[in-house]
Coordinates of C-alpha atoms in Angstrom, one line a residue:
X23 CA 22.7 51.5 32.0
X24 CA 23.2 54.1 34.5
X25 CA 27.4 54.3 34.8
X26 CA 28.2 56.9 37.9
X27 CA 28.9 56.4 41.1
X28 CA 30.7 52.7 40.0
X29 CA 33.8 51.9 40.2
X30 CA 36.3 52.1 37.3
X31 CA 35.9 48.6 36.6
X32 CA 32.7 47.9 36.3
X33 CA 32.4 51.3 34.3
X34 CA 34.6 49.9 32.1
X35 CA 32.7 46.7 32.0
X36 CA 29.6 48.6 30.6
X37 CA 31.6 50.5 27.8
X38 CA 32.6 47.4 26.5
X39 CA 28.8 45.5 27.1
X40 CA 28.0 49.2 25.1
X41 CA 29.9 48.5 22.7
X42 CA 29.0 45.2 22.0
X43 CA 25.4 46.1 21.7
X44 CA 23.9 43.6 24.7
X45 CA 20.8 44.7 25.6
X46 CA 19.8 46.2 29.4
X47 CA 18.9 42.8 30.4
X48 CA 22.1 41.3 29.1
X49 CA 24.0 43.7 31.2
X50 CA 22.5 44.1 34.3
X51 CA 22.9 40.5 34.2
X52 CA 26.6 40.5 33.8
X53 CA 27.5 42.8 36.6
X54 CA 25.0 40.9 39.0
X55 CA 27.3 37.9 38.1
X56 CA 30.5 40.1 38.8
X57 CA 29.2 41.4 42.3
X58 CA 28.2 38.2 43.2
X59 CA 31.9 36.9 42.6
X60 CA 33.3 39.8 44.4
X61 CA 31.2 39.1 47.3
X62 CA 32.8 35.6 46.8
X63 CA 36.4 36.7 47.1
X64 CA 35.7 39.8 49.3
X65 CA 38.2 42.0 46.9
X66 CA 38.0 43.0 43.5
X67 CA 37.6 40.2 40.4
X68 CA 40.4 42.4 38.6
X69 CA 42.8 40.4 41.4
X70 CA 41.0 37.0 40.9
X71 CA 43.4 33.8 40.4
X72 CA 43.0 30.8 38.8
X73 CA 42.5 28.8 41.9
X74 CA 39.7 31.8 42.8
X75 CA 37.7 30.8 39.7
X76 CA 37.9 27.1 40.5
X77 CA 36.4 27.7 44.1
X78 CA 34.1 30.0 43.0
X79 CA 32.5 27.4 40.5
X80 CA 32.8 24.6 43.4
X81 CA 31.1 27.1 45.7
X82 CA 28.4 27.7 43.4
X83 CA 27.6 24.0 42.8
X84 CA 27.9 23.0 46.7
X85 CA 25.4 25.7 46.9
X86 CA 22.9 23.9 45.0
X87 CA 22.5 26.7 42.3
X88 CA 20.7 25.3 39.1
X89 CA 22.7 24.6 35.8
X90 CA 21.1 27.1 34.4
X91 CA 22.1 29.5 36.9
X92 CA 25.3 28.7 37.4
X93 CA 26.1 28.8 33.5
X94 CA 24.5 32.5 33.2
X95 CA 26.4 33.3 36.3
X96 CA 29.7 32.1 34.7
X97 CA 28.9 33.6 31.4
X98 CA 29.0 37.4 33.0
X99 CA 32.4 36.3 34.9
X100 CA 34.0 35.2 31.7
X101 CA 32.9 38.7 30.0
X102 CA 34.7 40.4 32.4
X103 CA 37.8 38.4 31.9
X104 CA 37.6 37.3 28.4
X105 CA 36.6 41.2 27.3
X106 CA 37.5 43.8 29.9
X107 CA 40.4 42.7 31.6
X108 CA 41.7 40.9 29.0
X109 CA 42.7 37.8 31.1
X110 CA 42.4 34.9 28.6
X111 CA 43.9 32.7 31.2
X112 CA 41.5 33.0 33.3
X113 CA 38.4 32.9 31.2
X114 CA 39.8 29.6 30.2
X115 CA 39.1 28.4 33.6
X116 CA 35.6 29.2 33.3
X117 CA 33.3 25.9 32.0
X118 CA 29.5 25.3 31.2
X119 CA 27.3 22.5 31.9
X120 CA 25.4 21.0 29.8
X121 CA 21.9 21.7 30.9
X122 CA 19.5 18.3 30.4
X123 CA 16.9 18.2 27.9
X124 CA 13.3 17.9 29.4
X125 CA 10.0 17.6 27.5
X126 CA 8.0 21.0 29.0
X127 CA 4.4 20.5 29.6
X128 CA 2.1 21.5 26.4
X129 CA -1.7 22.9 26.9
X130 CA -3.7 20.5 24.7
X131 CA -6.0 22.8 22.2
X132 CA -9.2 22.1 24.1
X133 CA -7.4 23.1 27.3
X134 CA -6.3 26.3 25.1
X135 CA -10.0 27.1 24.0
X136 CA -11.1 26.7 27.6
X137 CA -8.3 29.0 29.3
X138 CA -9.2 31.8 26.6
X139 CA -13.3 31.0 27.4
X140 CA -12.3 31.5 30.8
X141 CA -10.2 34.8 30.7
X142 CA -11.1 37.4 33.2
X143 CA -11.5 40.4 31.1
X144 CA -10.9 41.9 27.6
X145 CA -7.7 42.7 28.1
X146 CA -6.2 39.3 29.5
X147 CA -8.0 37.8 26.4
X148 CA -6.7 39.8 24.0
X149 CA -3.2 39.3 25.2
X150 CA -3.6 35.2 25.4
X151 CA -5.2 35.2 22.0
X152 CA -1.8 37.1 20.6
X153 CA 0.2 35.4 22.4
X154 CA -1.6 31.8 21.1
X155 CA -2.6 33.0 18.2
X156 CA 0.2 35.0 16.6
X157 CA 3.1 33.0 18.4
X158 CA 4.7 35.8 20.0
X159 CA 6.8 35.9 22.9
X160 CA 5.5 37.2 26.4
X161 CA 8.2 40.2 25.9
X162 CA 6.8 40.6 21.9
X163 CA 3.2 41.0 23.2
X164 CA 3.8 44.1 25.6
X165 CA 5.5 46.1 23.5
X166 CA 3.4 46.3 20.6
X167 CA 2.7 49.7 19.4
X168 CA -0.6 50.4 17.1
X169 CA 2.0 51.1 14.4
X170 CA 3.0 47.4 14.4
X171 CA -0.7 46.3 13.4
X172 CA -1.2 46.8 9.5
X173 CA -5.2 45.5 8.9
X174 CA -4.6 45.9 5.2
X175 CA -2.1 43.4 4.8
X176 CA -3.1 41.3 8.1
X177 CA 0.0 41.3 9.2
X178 CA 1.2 42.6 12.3
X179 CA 5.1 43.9 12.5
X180 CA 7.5 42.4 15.1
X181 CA 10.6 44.8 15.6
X182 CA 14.3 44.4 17.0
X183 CA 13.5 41.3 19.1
X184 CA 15.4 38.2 20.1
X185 CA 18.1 38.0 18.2
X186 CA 17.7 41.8 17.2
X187 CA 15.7 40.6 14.2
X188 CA 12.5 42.1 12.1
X189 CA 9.6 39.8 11.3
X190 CA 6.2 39.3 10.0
X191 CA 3.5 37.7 11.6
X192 CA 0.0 36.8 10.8
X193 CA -3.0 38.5 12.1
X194 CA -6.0 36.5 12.1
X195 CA -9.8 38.3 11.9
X196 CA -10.5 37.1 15.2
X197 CA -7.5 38.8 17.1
X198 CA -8.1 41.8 15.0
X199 CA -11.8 42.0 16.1
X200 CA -10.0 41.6 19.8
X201 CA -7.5 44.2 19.2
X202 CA -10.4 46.7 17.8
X203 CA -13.0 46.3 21.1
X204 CA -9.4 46.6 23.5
X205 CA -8.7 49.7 22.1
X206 CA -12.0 51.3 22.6
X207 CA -11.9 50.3 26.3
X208 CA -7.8 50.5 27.0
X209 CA -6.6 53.1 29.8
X210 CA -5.4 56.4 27.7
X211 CA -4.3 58.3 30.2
X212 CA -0.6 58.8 29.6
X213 CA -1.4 58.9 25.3
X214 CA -1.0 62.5 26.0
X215 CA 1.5 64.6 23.8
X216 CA 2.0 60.6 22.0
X217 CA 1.3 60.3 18.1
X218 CA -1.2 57.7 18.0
X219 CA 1.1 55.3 15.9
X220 CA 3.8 55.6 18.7
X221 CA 1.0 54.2 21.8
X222 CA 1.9 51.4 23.5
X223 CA -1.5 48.7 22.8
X224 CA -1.0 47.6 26.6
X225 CA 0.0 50.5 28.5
X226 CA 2.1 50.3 32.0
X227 CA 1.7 52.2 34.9
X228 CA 4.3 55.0 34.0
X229 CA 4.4 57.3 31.3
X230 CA 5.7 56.3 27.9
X231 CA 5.9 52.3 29.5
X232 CA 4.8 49.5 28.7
X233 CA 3.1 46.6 30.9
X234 CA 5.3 44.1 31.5
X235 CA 6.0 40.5 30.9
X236 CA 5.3 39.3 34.5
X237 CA 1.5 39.0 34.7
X238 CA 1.3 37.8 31.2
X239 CA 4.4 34.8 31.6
X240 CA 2.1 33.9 34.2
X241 CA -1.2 33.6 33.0
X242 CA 0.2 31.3 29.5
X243 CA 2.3 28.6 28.5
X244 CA 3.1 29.3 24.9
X245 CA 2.3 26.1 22.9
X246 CA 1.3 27.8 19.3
X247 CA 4.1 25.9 17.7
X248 CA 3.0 22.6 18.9
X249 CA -0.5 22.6 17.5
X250 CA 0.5 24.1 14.5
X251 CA 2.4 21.0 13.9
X252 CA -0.3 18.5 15.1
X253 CA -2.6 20.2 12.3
X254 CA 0.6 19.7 9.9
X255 CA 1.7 23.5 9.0
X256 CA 5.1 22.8 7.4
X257 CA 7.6 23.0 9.9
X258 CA 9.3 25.8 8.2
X259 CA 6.8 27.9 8.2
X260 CA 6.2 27.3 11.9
X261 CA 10.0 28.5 12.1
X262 CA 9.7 31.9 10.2
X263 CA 7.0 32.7 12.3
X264 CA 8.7 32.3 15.6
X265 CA 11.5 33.7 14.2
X266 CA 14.3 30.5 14.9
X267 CA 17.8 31.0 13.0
X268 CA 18.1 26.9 13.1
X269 CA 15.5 24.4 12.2
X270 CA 16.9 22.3 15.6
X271 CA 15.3 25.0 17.4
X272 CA 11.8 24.4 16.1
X273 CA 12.2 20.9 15.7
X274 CA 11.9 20.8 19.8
X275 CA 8.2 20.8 19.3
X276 CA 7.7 17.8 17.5
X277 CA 9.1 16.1 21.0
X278 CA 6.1 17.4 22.7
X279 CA 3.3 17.4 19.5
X280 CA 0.9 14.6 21.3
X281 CA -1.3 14.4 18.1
X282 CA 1.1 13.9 16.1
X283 CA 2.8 10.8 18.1
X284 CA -0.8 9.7 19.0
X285 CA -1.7 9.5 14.9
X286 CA 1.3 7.4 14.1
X287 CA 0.2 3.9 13.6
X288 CA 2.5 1.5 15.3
X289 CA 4.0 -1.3 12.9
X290 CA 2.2 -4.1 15.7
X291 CA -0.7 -2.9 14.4
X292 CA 0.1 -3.3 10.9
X293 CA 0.9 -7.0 11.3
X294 CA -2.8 -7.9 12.8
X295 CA -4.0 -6.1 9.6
X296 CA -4.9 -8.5 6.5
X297 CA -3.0 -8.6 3.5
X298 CA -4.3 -7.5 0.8
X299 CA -3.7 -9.7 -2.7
X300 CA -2.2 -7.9 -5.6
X301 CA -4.6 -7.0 -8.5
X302 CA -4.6 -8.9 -11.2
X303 CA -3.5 -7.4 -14.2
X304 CA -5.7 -6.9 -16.8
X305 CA -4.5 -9.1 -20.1
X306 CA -4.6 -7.5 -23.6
X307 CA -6.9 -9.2 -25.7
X308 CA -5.4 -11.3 -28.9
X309 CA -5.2 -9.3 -31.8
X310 CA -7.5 -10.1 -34.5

């Protein structure tokens, strides 16, 4: 992040977000949080009080900012106080709320198949059918380069992404027969001076860019993980490829996996159901 013409706090602020490693998201983040609670006092948060962080959480809810606002809000405060200034006091003040759990809205697979039938052009296509088909994140998609594609092995290589982790996912002949015809017709205007293995697949609208996530998180509502567990993958597999440290986290789906709650026959049912008699068993005959 750019640090002139900031004050010495919030320069500060970014060494330590540096140092820590928190991506440009992370940390423009944080100092929104920060400026929005110096608008709040009208001074600087290095002069904050306990009673200032217990408004400042009362303003924010009176203000009818979301849960999940108002915990990433409070999250960049207590960085600032819990790591820059060193005010364990204070960032002691600071609490979370625990956001509810709500069952998202899943695309069935036939509404899949028809919003991929239905896909504008090649490109949109293509970037629906890795998104649904390989299970990668909006973000994930974007940034692939063509060295992350490896036909050989039908893999395609997923680098430094949540979680700053490395992983493998598959590539299936259809999205590679996509991924071929989108490269014969995708813009190459800025692959100038760019080894070939370095191009971005979906090139932005600067040099050396990327598109970005916008259009895509718009067009698709992820819901790979779902089906895969209606057509009974092993959830564990769903989890390598999505790249969850905890099995909680892929578990989620099964809340939302319609098939699979629609397949499960109800013990009513069983009761209406005859009984069957046990076999007879079959006696030895006498020995002779």
């Amino acid at each position: 992040m750019r640090t002139h013409a900031v004050t010495p706090l919030r320069h500060r602020m970014i060494e330590d977000m540096n140092a820590r490693k928190l991506c440009a998201g992370t940390q423009r983040g944080h100092i929104h949080s920060c400026k929005r609670f110096a608008v709040f006092l009208n001074r600087s948060p290095d002069t904050a009080t306990t009673e200032d962080i217990r408004r400042f959480q009362l303003h924010l809810a009176e203000a009818g900012v979301s849960i999940c606002n108002r915990n990433r809000i409070m999250t960049g405060v207590r960085f600032l106080f819990r790591v820059t200034l060193r005010r364990l006091d204070l960032a002691a003040e600071i609490y979370h709320i625990r956001e509810p759990q709500k069952i998202p809205l899943v695309m069935s697979p036939d509404e899949t198949r028809r919003l991929l039938a239905v896909a504008s052009n090649l490109k949109v296509r293509t970037l629906l059918s890795l998104g649904y088909g390989c299970g990668l994140r909006a973000s994930e998609v974007v940034r692939l380069k063509v060295k992350h594609i490896d036909s050989a092995q039908k893999v395609i290589r997923i680098e430094q992404s949540k979680g700053r982790k490395d992983r493998n996912v598959m590539l299936s002949p259809e999205t590679l027969g996509l991924l071929r015809q989108w490269w014969k017709a995708r813009p190459s205007r800025y692959d100038a001076g760019t080894p070939v293995a370095e191009r971005w697949l979906f090139p932005g609208n600067g040099r050396g860019k990327p598109m970005t996530t916008r259009q895509l998180s718009r067009l698709f509502h992820h819901s790979l993980a779902t089906h895969l567990l209606e057509r009974g993958t092993d959830i564990r597999i769903i989890q390598a490829l999505l790249g969850h440290d905890k099995l909680e986290t892929t578990a989620r789906y099964t809340r939302v996996a319609t098939g699979m709650i629609a397949g499960v026959e109800s013990p009513l049912d069983l009761l209406s159901q005859p009984r069957k008699k046990p076999k007879k068993s079959r006696k030895d005959p006498p020995p002779a």
